[in-house]
Amino acid sequence: MVARTVAADLLLDPHSATPAELQERLAAERKQAAFLLWRDGDGRQRILSLSDEIERVTVGRAPGSDLWLDSDVKVSRVHATIERAGLMWTLVDDGLSANGSFCNGERVQGRRRLVDGDELRFGRTAVVFREPVIRKTESTAAVTEAQMHLSETQRRVLIALCRPFRDGSNFATPATNQEIAAEVFLGVDAVKTHLRTLFAKFGIADLPQNQKRARLVELAMRRGHVSQRDLA
């Protein structure tokens, strides 16, 4: 079990993110490549993709660092590296920094394998490692269906809600009630009712109203309820 701190939980908590930030996370997750998530000194969300062509990421305050933490005085100019090792990613700290690097609260000496959700800390800065690779197997699909049953109409509404994301644009926004109604041949009031049910089923009914739709899209696509084939 990942022992994250409050700082990391806040980073991942959808309540602390704007709709635009949730959409950025969704876009990063849809690439099915690992990425790093943190907030800079001004509180802005930052995402660094660890795409296939990247083998090594430098962490530090020195200009030119891949993960540049220039506002954190507790971070050394050359602090640590995050390196690919076969199919895995690792945090490497060879003692270059005075304050060290931490993974889930434990100081790293040498190399530490990373798993999805790990919290890395450099100085005062918390960075979350995400590796949202979705392996579409029959067993995964069976678990998804067993955990949550969606009616055919609910699924059609969900697909229509996600439709604007079919091209992978970072600037897409969830479909409006009117757009969903036109696609699934329902009235707007019926669409609202189905969306309220979906919000409850996905456990996001208590989110602020302006975050629910983007969060529902994020969860539906991450968990495999809506696929790219559905959106084509």
PDB file of N, CA and C in Angstrom, residues 94-177:
ATOM      1  N   ASP A  94      22.181   9.547  -5.561  1.00  0.00           N
ATOM      2  CA  ASP A  94      23.540   9.097  -5.236  1.00  0.00           C
ATOM      3  C   ASP A  94      24.248  10.030  -4.261  1.00  0.00           C
ATOM      4  N   GLY A  95      23.462  10.749  -3.466  1.00  0.00           N
ATOM      5  CA  GLY A  95      24.052  11.626  -2.460  1.00  0.00           C
ATOM      6  C   GLY A  95      24.477  12.980  -2.988  1.00  0.00           C
ATOM      7  N   LEU A  96      23.940  13.397  -4.137  1.00  0.00           N
ATOM      8  CA  LEU A  96      24.318  14.696  -4.696  1.00  0.00           C
ATOM      9  C   LEU A  96      23.695  15.856  -3.933  1.00  0.00           C
ATOM     10  N   SER A  97      22.592  15.596  -3.235  1.00  0.00           N
ATOM     11  CA  SER A  97      21.872  16.671  -2.541  1.00  0.00           C
ATOM     12  C   SER A  97      22.111  16.609  -1.039  1.00  0.00           C
ATOM     13  N   ALA A  98      22.092  17.800  -0.414  1.00  0.00           N
ATOM     14  CA  ALA A  98      22.283  17.865   1.037  1.00  0.00           C
ATOM     15  C   ALA A  98      21.048  17.356   1.779  1.00  0.00           C
ATOM     16  N   ASN A  99      19.861  17.622   1.237  1.00  0.00           N
ATOM     17  CA  ASN A  99      18.626  17.294   1.950  1.00  0.00           C
ATOM     18  C   ASN A  99      18.011  15.964   1.530  1.00  0.00           C
ATOM     19  N   GLY A 100      18.572  15.327   0.512  1.00  0.00           N
ATOM     20  CA  GLY A 100      18.108  14.004   0.124  1.00  0.00           C
ATOM     21  C   GLY A 100      16.797  13.996  -0.637  1.00  0.00           C
ATOM     22  N   SER A 101      16.440  12.810  -1.113  1.00  0.00           N
ATOM     23  CA  SER A 101      15.183  12.584  -1.833  1.00  0.00           C
ATOM     24  C   SER A 101      14.390  11.521  -1.082  1.00  0.00           C
ATOM     25  N   PHE A 102      13.073  11.642  -1.120  1.00  0.00           N
ATOM     26  CA  PHE A 102      12.221  10.743  -0.357  1.00  0.00           C
ATOM     27  C   PHE A 102      11.144  10.146  -1.263  1.00  0.00           C
ATOM     28  N   CYS A 103      10.786   8.903  -0.970  1.00  0.00           N
ATOM     29  CA  CYS A 103       9.695   8.225  -1.658  1.00  0.00           C
ATOM     30  C   CYS A 103       8.737   7.687  -0.606  1.00  0.00           C
ATOM     31  N   ASN A 104       7.519   8.216  -0.588  1.00  0.00           N
ATOM     32  CA  ASN A 104       6.526   7.832   0.422  1.00  0.00           C
ATOM     33  C   ASN A 104       7.067   7.982   1.837  1.00  0.00           C
ATOM     34  N   GLY A 105       7.816   9.061   2.054  1.00  0.00           N
ATOM     35  CA  GLY A 105       8.319   9.380   3.391  1.00  0.00           C
ATOM     36  C   GLY A 105       9.632   8.731   3.766  1.00  0.00           C
ATOM     37  N   GLU A 106      10.152   7.829   2.930  1.00  0.00           N
ATOM     38  CA  GLU A 106      11.404   7.149   3.235  1.00  0.00           C
ATOM     39  C   GLU A 106      12.536   7.724   2.387  1.00  0.00           C
ATOM     40  N   ARG A 107      13.646   8.017   3.023  1.00  0.00           N
ATOM     41  CA  ARG A 107      14.776   8.572   2.285  1.00  0.00           C
ATOM     42  C   ARG A 107      15.354   7.512   1.340  1.00  0.00           C
ATOM     43  N   VAL A 108      15.633   7.940   0.120  1.00  0.00           N
ATOM     44  CA  VAL A 108      16.157   7.038  -0.900  1.00  0.00           C
ATOM     45  C   VAL A 108      17.673   7.162  -0.946  1.00  0.00           C
ATOM     46  N   GLN A 109      18.340   6.046  -0.833  1.00  0.00           N
ATOM     47  CA  GLN A 109      19.799   6.001  -0.959  1.00  0.00           C
ATOM     48  C   GLN A 109      20.127   5.015  -2.074  1.00  0.00           C
ATOM     49  N   GLY A 110      20.526   5.555  -3.203  1.00  0.00           N
ATOM     50  CA  GLY A 110      20.768   4.710  -4.361  1.00  0.00           C
ATOM     51  C   GLY A 110      19.571   4.736  -5.280  1.00  0.00           C
ATOM     52  N   ARG A 111      19.010   3.555  -5.569  1.00  0.00           N
ATOM     53  CA  ARG A 111      17.943   3.440  -6.566  1.00  0.00           C
ATOM     54  C   ARG A 111      16.689   2.842  -5.937  1.00  0.00           C
ATOM     55  N   ARG A 112      15.526   3.409  -6.302  1.00  0.00           N
ATOM     56  CA  ARG A 112      14.242   2.926  -5.781  1.00  0.00           C
ATOM     57  C   ARG A 112      13.256   2.791  -6.940  1.00  0.00           C
ATOM     58  N   ARG A 113      12.680   1.597  -7.087  1.00  0.00           N
ATOM     59  CA  ARG A 113      11.676   1.386  -8.133  1.00  0.00           C
ATOM     60  C   ARG A 113      10.412   2.163  -7.792  1.00  0.00           C
ATOM     61  N   LEU A 114       9.785   2.761  -8.804  1.00  0.00           N
ATOM     62  CA  LEU A 114       8.572   3.549  -8.613  1.00  0.00           C
ATOM     63  C   LEU A 114       7.349   2.786  -9.099  1.00  0.00           C
ATOM     64  N   VAL A 115       6.240   2.973  -8.370  1.00  0.00           N
ATOM     65  CA  VAL A 115       4.963   2.394  -8.785  1.00  0.00           C
ATOM     66  C   VAL A 115       3.928   3.508  -8.806  1.00  0.00           C
ATOM     67  N   ASP A 116       2.859   3.259  -9.533  1.00  0.00           N
ATOM     68  CA  ASP A 116       1.819   4.262  -9.705  1.00  0.00           C
ATOM     69  C   ASP A 116       1.327   4.794  -8.360  1.00  0.00           C
ATOM     70  N   GLY A 117       1.323   6.120  -8.205  1.00  0.00           N
ATOM     71  CA  GLY A 117       0.836   6.754  -6.983  1.00  0.00           C
ATOM     72  C   GLY A 117       1.911   7.094  -5.979  1.00  0.00           C
ATOM     73  N   ASP A 118       3.166   6.705  -6.229  1.00  0.00           N
ATOM     74  CA  ASP A 118       4.247   7.037  -5.301  1.00  0.00           C
ATOM     75  C   ASP A 118       4.392   8.546  -5.152  1.00  0.00           C
ATOM     76  N   GLU A 119       4.625   8.988  -3.911  1.00  0.00           N
ATOM     77  CA  GLU A 119       4.927  10.394  -3.673  1.00  0.00           C
ATOM     78  C   GLU A 119       6.426  10.580  -3.512  1.00  0.00           C
ATOM     79  N   LEU A 120       6.996  11.401  -4.359  1.00  0.00           N
ATOM     80  CA  LEU A 120       8.407  11.752  -4.271  1.00  0.00           C
ATOM     81  C   LEU A 120       8.511  13.134  -3.649  1.00  0.00           C
ATOM     82  N   ARG A 121       9.534  13.321  -2.817  1.00  0.00           N
ATOM     83  CA  ARG A 121       9.711  14.646  -2.210  1.00  0.00           C
ATOM     84  C   ARG A 121      11.148  15.092  -2.404  1.00  0.00           C
ATOM     85  N   PHE A 122      11.264  16.287  -2.959  1.00  0.00           N
ATOM     86  CA  PHE A 122      12.559  16.934  -3.146  1.00  0.00           C
ATOM     87  C   PHE A 122      12.475  18.288  -2.449  1.00  0.00           C
ATOM     88  N   GLY A 123      13.239  18.455  -1.361  1.00  0.00           N
ATOM     89  CA  GLY A 123      13.100  19.666  -0.574  1.00  0.00           C
ATOM     90  C   GLY A 123      11.698  19.759  -0.002  1.00  0.00           C
ATOM     91  N   ARG A 124      11.001  20.864  -0.296  1.00  0.00           N
ATOM     92  CA  ARG A 124       9.625  21.039   0.179  1.00  0.00           C
ATOM     93  C   ARG A 124       8.598  20.631  -0.879  1.00  0.00           C
ATOM     94  N   THR A 125       9.051  20.192  -2.023  1.00  0.00           N
ATOM     95  CA  THR A 125       8.154  19.939  -3.147  1.00  0.00           C
ATOM     96  C   THR A 125       7.733  18.474  -3.227  1.00  0.00           C
ATOM     97  N   ALA A 126       6.415  18.236  -3.259  1.00  0.00           N
ATOM     98  CA  ALA A 126       5.877  16.888  -3.435  1.00  0.00           C
ATOM     99  C   ALA A 126       5.584  16.675  -4.920  1.00  0.00           C
ATOM    100  N   VAL A 127       6.014  15.544  -5.427  1.00  0.00           N
ATOM    101  CA  VAL A 127       5.797  15.175  -6.830  1.00  0.00           C
ATOM    102  C   VAL A 127       5.180  13.779  -6.840  1.00  0.00           C
ATOM    103  N   VAL A 128       4.080  13.597  -7.556  1.00  0.00           N
ATOM    104  CA  VAL A 128       3.430  12.290  -7.632  1.00  0.00           C
ATOM    105  C   VAL A 128       3.804  11.618  -8.942  1.00  0.00           C
ATOM    106  N   PHE A 129       4.238  10.365  -8.837  1.00  0.00           N
ATOM    107  CA  PHE A 129       4.539   9.555 -10.016  1.00  0.00           C
ATOM    108  C   PHE A 129       3.277   8.813 -10.422  1.00  0.00           C
ATOM    109  N   ARG A 130       2.861   8.986 -11.673  1.00  0.00           N
ATOM    110  CA  ARG A 130       1.681   8.285 -12.185  1.00  0.00           C
ATOM    111  C   ARG A 130       2.090   7.399 -13.350  1.00  0.00           C
ATOM    112  N   GLU A 131       1.551   6.196 -13.369  1.00  0.00           N
ATOM    113  CA  GLU A 131       1.792   5.255 -14.461  1.00  0.00           C
ATOM    114  C   GLU A 131       0.468   4.596 -14.816  1.00  0.00           C
ATOM    115  N   PRO A 132      -0.420   5.358 -15.484  1.00  0.00           N
ATOM    116  CA  PRO A 132      -1.796   4.893 -15.709  1.00  0.00           C
ATOM    117  C   PRO A 132      -1.936   4.005 -16.922  1.00  0.00           C
ATOM    118  N   VAL A 133      -1.116   2.974 -17.035  1.00  0.00           N
ATOM    119  CA  VAL A 133      -1.224   2.048 -18.165  1.00  0.00           C
ATOM    120  C   VAL A 133      -2.391   1.120 -17.905  1.00  0.00           C
ATOM    121  N   ILE A 134      -3.352   1.109 -18.823  1.00  0.00           N
ATOM    122  CA  ILE A 134      -4.543   0.272 -18.680  1.00  0.00           C
ATOM    123  C   ILE A 134      -4.363  -0.979 -19.517  1.00  0.00           C
ATOM    124  N   ARG A 135      -4.284  -2.118 -18.875  1.00  0.00           N
ATOM    125  CA  ARG A 135      -4.146  -3.386 -19.588  1.00  0.00           C
ATOM    126  C   ARG A 135      -5.538  -3.965 -19.797  1.00  0.00           C
ATOM    127  N   LYS A 136      -5.998  -3.954 -21.031  1.00  0.00           N
ATOM    128  CA  LYS A 136      -7.369  -4.361 -21.338  1.00  0.00           C
ATOM    129  C   LYS A 136      -7.442  -5.871 -21.505  1.00  0.00           C
ATOM    130  N   THR A 137      -7.672  -6.546 -20.427  1.00  0.00           N
ATOM    131  CA  THR A 137      -7.808  -7.993 -20.458  1.00  0.00           C
ATOM    132  C   THR A 137      -9.249  -8.360 -20.148  1.00  0.00           C
ATOM    133  N   GLU A 138      -9.595  -9.594 -20.440  1.00  0.00           N
ATOM    134  CA  GLU A 138     -10.955 -10.038 -20.165  1.00  0.00           C
ATOM    135  C   GLU A 138     -11.261  -9.974 -18.683  1.00  0.00           C
ATOM    136  N   SER A 139     -10.260 -10.310 -17.853  1.00  0.00           N
ATOM    137  CA  SER A 139     -10.499 -10.292 -16.419  1.00  0.00           C
ATOM    138  C   SER A 139     -10.736  -8.880 -15.935  1.00  0.00           C
ATOM    139  N   THR A 140      -9.996  -7.893 -16.492  1.00  0.00           N
ATOM    140  CA  THR A 140     -10.191  -6.505 -16.099  1.00  0.00           C
ATOM    141  C   THR A 140     -11.592  -6.052 -16.464  1.00  0.00           C
ATOM    142  N   ALA A 141     -12.020  -6.399 -17.672  1.00  0.00           N
ATOM    143  CA  ALA A 141     -13.356  -6.009 -18.105  1.00  0.00           C
ATOM    144  C   ALA A 141     -14.415  -6.635 -17.211  1.00  0.00           C
ATOM    145  N   ALA A 142     -14.203  -7.890 -16.826  1.00  0.00           N
ATOM    146  CA  ALA A 142     -15.164  -8.579 -15.977  1.00  0.00           C
ATOM    147  C   ALA A 142     -15.260  -7.915 -14.614  1.00  0.00           C
ATOM    148  N   VAL A 143     -14.116  -7.517 -14.070  1.00  0.00           N
ATOM    149  CA  VAL A 143     -14.113  -6.840 -12.768  1.00  0.00           C
ATOM    150  C   VAL A 143     -14.856  -5.525 -12.858  1.00  0.00           C
ATOM    151  N   THR A 144     -14.607  -4.769 -13.953  1.00  0.00           N
ATOM    152  CA  THR A 144     -15.264  -3.482 -14.119  1.00  0.00           C
ATOM    153  C   THR A 144     -16.775  -3.646 -14.136  1.00  0.00           C
ATOM    154  N   GLU A 145     -17.268  -4.626 -14.901  1.00  0.00           N
ATOM    155  CA  GLU A 145     -18.705  -4.836 -14.992  1.00  0.00           C
ATOM    156  C   GLU A 145     -19.278  -5.317 -13.666  1.00  0.00           C
ATOM    157  N   ALA A 146     -18.493  -6.144 -12.951  1.00  0.00           N
ATOM    158  CA  ALA A 146     -18.979  -6.651 -11.677  1.00  0.00           C
ATOM    159  C   ALA A 146     -19.080  -5.542 -10.635  1.00  0.00           C
ATOM    160  N   GLN A 147     -18.134  -4.596 -10.696  1.00  0.00           N
ATOM    161  CA  GLN A 147     -18.117  -3.521  -9.705  1.00  0.00           C
ATOM    162  C   GLN A 147     -19.210  -2.493  -9.964  1.00  0.00           C
ATOM    163  N   MET A 148     -19.567  -2.274 -11.217  1.00  0.00           N
ATOM    164  CA  MET A 148     -20.545  -1.253 -11.528  1.00  0.00           C
ATOM    165  C   MET A 148     -21.371  -1.659 -12.740  1.00  0.00           C
ATOM    166  N   HIS A 149     -22.667  -1.756 -12.556  1.00  0.00           N
ATOM    167  CA  HIS A 149     -23.545  -2.072 -13.682  1.00  0.00           C
ATOM    168  C   HIS A 149     -24.143  -0.780 -14.206  1.00  0.00           C
ATOM    169  N   LEU A 150     -23.974  -0.539 -15.512  1.00  0.00           N
ATOM    170  CA  LEU A 150     -24.585   0.607 -16.160  1.00  0.00           C
ATOM    171  C   LEU A 150     -25.651   0.111 -17.112  1.00  0.00           C
ATOM    172  N   SER A 151     -26.799   0.758 -17.073  1.00  0.00           N
ATOM    173  CA  SER A 151     -27.842   0.419 -18.041  1.00  0.00           C
ATOM    174  C   SER A 151     -27.389   0.872 -19.423  1.00  0.00           C
ATOM    175  N   GLU A 152     -28.051   0.360 -20.445  1.00  0.00           N
ATOM    176  CA  GLU A 152     -27.690   0.737 -21.814  1.00  0.00           C
ATOM    177  C   GLU A 152     -27.839   2.242 -22.029  1.00  0.00           C
ATOM    178  N   THR A 153     -28.899   2.830 -21.483  1.00  0.00           N
ATOM    179  CA  THR A 153     -29.106   4.272 -21.644  1.00  0.00           C
ATOM    180  C   THR A 153     -28.033   5.069 -20.903  1.00  0.00           C
ATOM    181  N   GLN A 154     -27.697   4.636 -19.684  1.00  0.00           N
ATOM    182  CA  GLN A 154     -26.645   5.322 -18.931  1.00  0.00           C
ATOM    183  C   GLN A 154     -25.325   5.278 -19.684  1.00  0.00           C
ATOM    184  N   ARG A 155     -25.037   4.133 -20.283  1.00  0.00           N
ATOM    185  CA  ARG A 155     -23.779   4.018 -21.027  1.00  0.00           C
ATOM    186  C   ARG A 155     -23.786   4.919 -22.252  1.00  0.00           C
ATOM    187  N   ARG A 156     -24.919   5.022 -22.950  1.00  0.00           N
ATOM    188  CA  ARG A 156     -25.012   5.909 -24.108  1.00  0.00           C
ATOM    189  C   ARG A 156     -24.825   7.360 -23.704  1.00  0.00           C
ATOM    190  N   VAL A 157     -25.405   7.746 -22.566  1.00  0.00           N
ATOM    191  CA  VAL A 157     -25.221   9.112 -22.052  1.00  0.00           C
ATOM    192  C   VAL A 157     -23.757   9.356 -21.712  1.00  0.00           C
ATOM    193  N   LEU A 158     -23.119   8.365 -21.089  1.00  0.00           N
ATOM    194  CA  LEU A 158     -21.716   8.493 -20.702  1.00  0.00           C
ATOM    195  C   LEU A 158     -20.824   8.643 -21.938  1.00  0.00           C
ATOM    196  N   ILE A 159     -21.081   7.856 -22.964  1.00  0.00           N
ATOM    197  CA  ILE A 159     -20.291   7.947 -24.194  1.00  0.00           C
ATOM    198  C   ILE A 159     -20.482   9.310 -24.847  1.00  0.00           C
ATOM    199  N   ALA A 160     -21.717   9.779 -24.864  1.00  0.00           N
ATOM    200  CA  ALA A 160     -21.983  11.099 -25.457  1.00  0.00           C
ATOM    201  C   ALA A 160     -21.277  12.206 -24.676  1.00  0.00           C
ATOM    202  N   LEU A 161     -21.250  12.075 -23.360  1.00  0.00           N
ATOM    203  CA  LEU A 161     -20.550  13.057 -22.532  1.00  0.00           C
ATOM    204  C   LEU A 161     -19.066  13.118 -22.890  1.00  0.00           C
ATOM    205  N   CYS A 162     -18.481  11.959 -23.170  1.00  0.00           N
ATOM    206  CA  CYS A 162     -17.046  11.863 -23.460  1.00  0.00           C
ATOM    207  C   CYS A 162     -16.714  12.140 -24.928  1.00  0.00           C
ATOM    208  N   ARG A 163     -17.705  12.225 -25.795  1.00  0.00           N
ATOM    209  CA  ARG A 163     -17.477  12.304 -27.240  1.00  0.00           C
ATOM    210  C   ARG A 163     -16.480  13.397 -27.657  1.00  0.00           C
ATOM    211  N   PRO A 164     -16.482  14.584 -27.064  1.00  0.00           N
ATOM    212  CA  PRO A 164     -15.540  15.630 -27.503  1.00  0.00           C
ATOM    213  C   PRO A 164     -14.067  15.255 -27.319  1.00  0.00           C
ATOM    214  N   PHE A 165     -13.781  14.186 -26.551  1.00  0.00           N
ATOM    215  CA  PHE A 165     -12.401  13.790 -26.279  1.00  0.00           C
ATOM    216  C   PHE A 165     -11.892  12.737 -27.266  1.00  0.00           C
ATOM    217  N   ARG A 166     -12.654  12.465 -28.321  1.00  0.00           N
ATOM    218  CA  ARG A 166     -12.271  11.391 -29.236  1.00  0.00           C
ATOM    219  C   ARG A 166     -10.971  11.679 -29.979  1.00  0.00           C
ATOM    220  N   ASP A 167     -10.631  12.959 -30.171  1.00  0.00           N
ATOM    221  CA  ASP A 167      -9.411  13.292 -30.913  1.00  0.00           C
ATOM    222  C   ASP A 167      -8.216  13.561 -30.003  1.00  0.00           C
ATOM    223  N   GLY A 168      -8.399  13.409 -28.695  1.00  0.00           N
ATOM    224  CA  GLY A 168      -7.297  13.576 -27.763  1.00  0.00           C
ATOM    225  C   GLY A 168      -6.883  15.009 -27.522  1.00  0.00           C
ATOM    226  N   SER A 169      -7.738  15.976 -27.842  1.00  0.00           N
ATOM    227  CA  SER A 169      -7.386  17.383 -27.660  1.00  0.00           C
ATOM    228  C   SER A 169      -7.312  17.750 -26.186  1.00  0.00           C
ATOM    229  N   ASN A 170      -6.279  18.524 -25.821  1.00  0.00           N
ATOM    230  CA  ASN A 170      -6.146  19.001 -24.450  1.00  0.00           C
ATOM    231  C   ASN A 170      -7.166  20.086 -24.126  1.00  0.00           C
ATOM    232  N   PHE A 171      -7.821  20.621 -25.154  1.00  0.00           N
ATOM    233  CA  PHE A 171      -8.736  21.739 -24.948  1.00  0.00           C
ATOM    234  C   PHE A 171     -10.199  21.304 -25.028  1.00  0.00           C
ATOM    235  N   ALA A 172     -10.431  19.997 -25.138  1.00  0.00           N
ATOM    236  CA  ALA A 172     -11.799  19.499 -25.206  1.00  0.00           C
ATOM    237  C   ALA A 172     -12.500  19.683 -23.871  1.00  0.00           C
ATOM    238  N   THR A 173     -13.811  19.838 -23.922  1.00  0.00           N
ATOM    239  CA  THR A 173     -14.636  19.905 -22.719  1.00  0.00           C
ATOM    240  C   THR A 173     -15.779  18.914 -22.865  1.00  0.00           C
ATOM    241  N   PRO A 174     -16.293  18.395 -21.762  1.00  0.00           N
ATOM    242  CA  PRO A 174     -17.389  17.426 -21.848  1.00  0.00           C
ATOM    243  C   PRO A 174     -18.587  17.997 -22.600  1.00  0.00           C
ATOM    244  N   ALA A 175     -19.327  17.135 -23.250  1.00  0.00           N
ATOM    245  CA  ALA A 175     -20.510  17.559 -24.003  1.00  0.00           C
ATOM    246  C   ALA A 175     -21.535  18.199 -23.070  1.00  0.00           C
ATOM    247  N   THR A 176     -22.283  19.146 -23.604  1.00  0.00           N
ATOM    248  CA  THR A 176     -23.342  19.787 -22.835  1.00  0.00           C
ATOM    249  C   THR A 176     -24.560  18.871 -22.766  1.00  0.00           C
ATOM    250  N   ASN A 177     -25.495  19.220 -21.886  1.00  0.00           N
ATOM    251  CA  ASN A 177     -26.728  18.439 -21.787  1.00  0.00           C
ATOM    252  C   ASN A 177     -27.482  18.434 -23.115  1.00  0.00           C
TER     253      ASN A 177
END
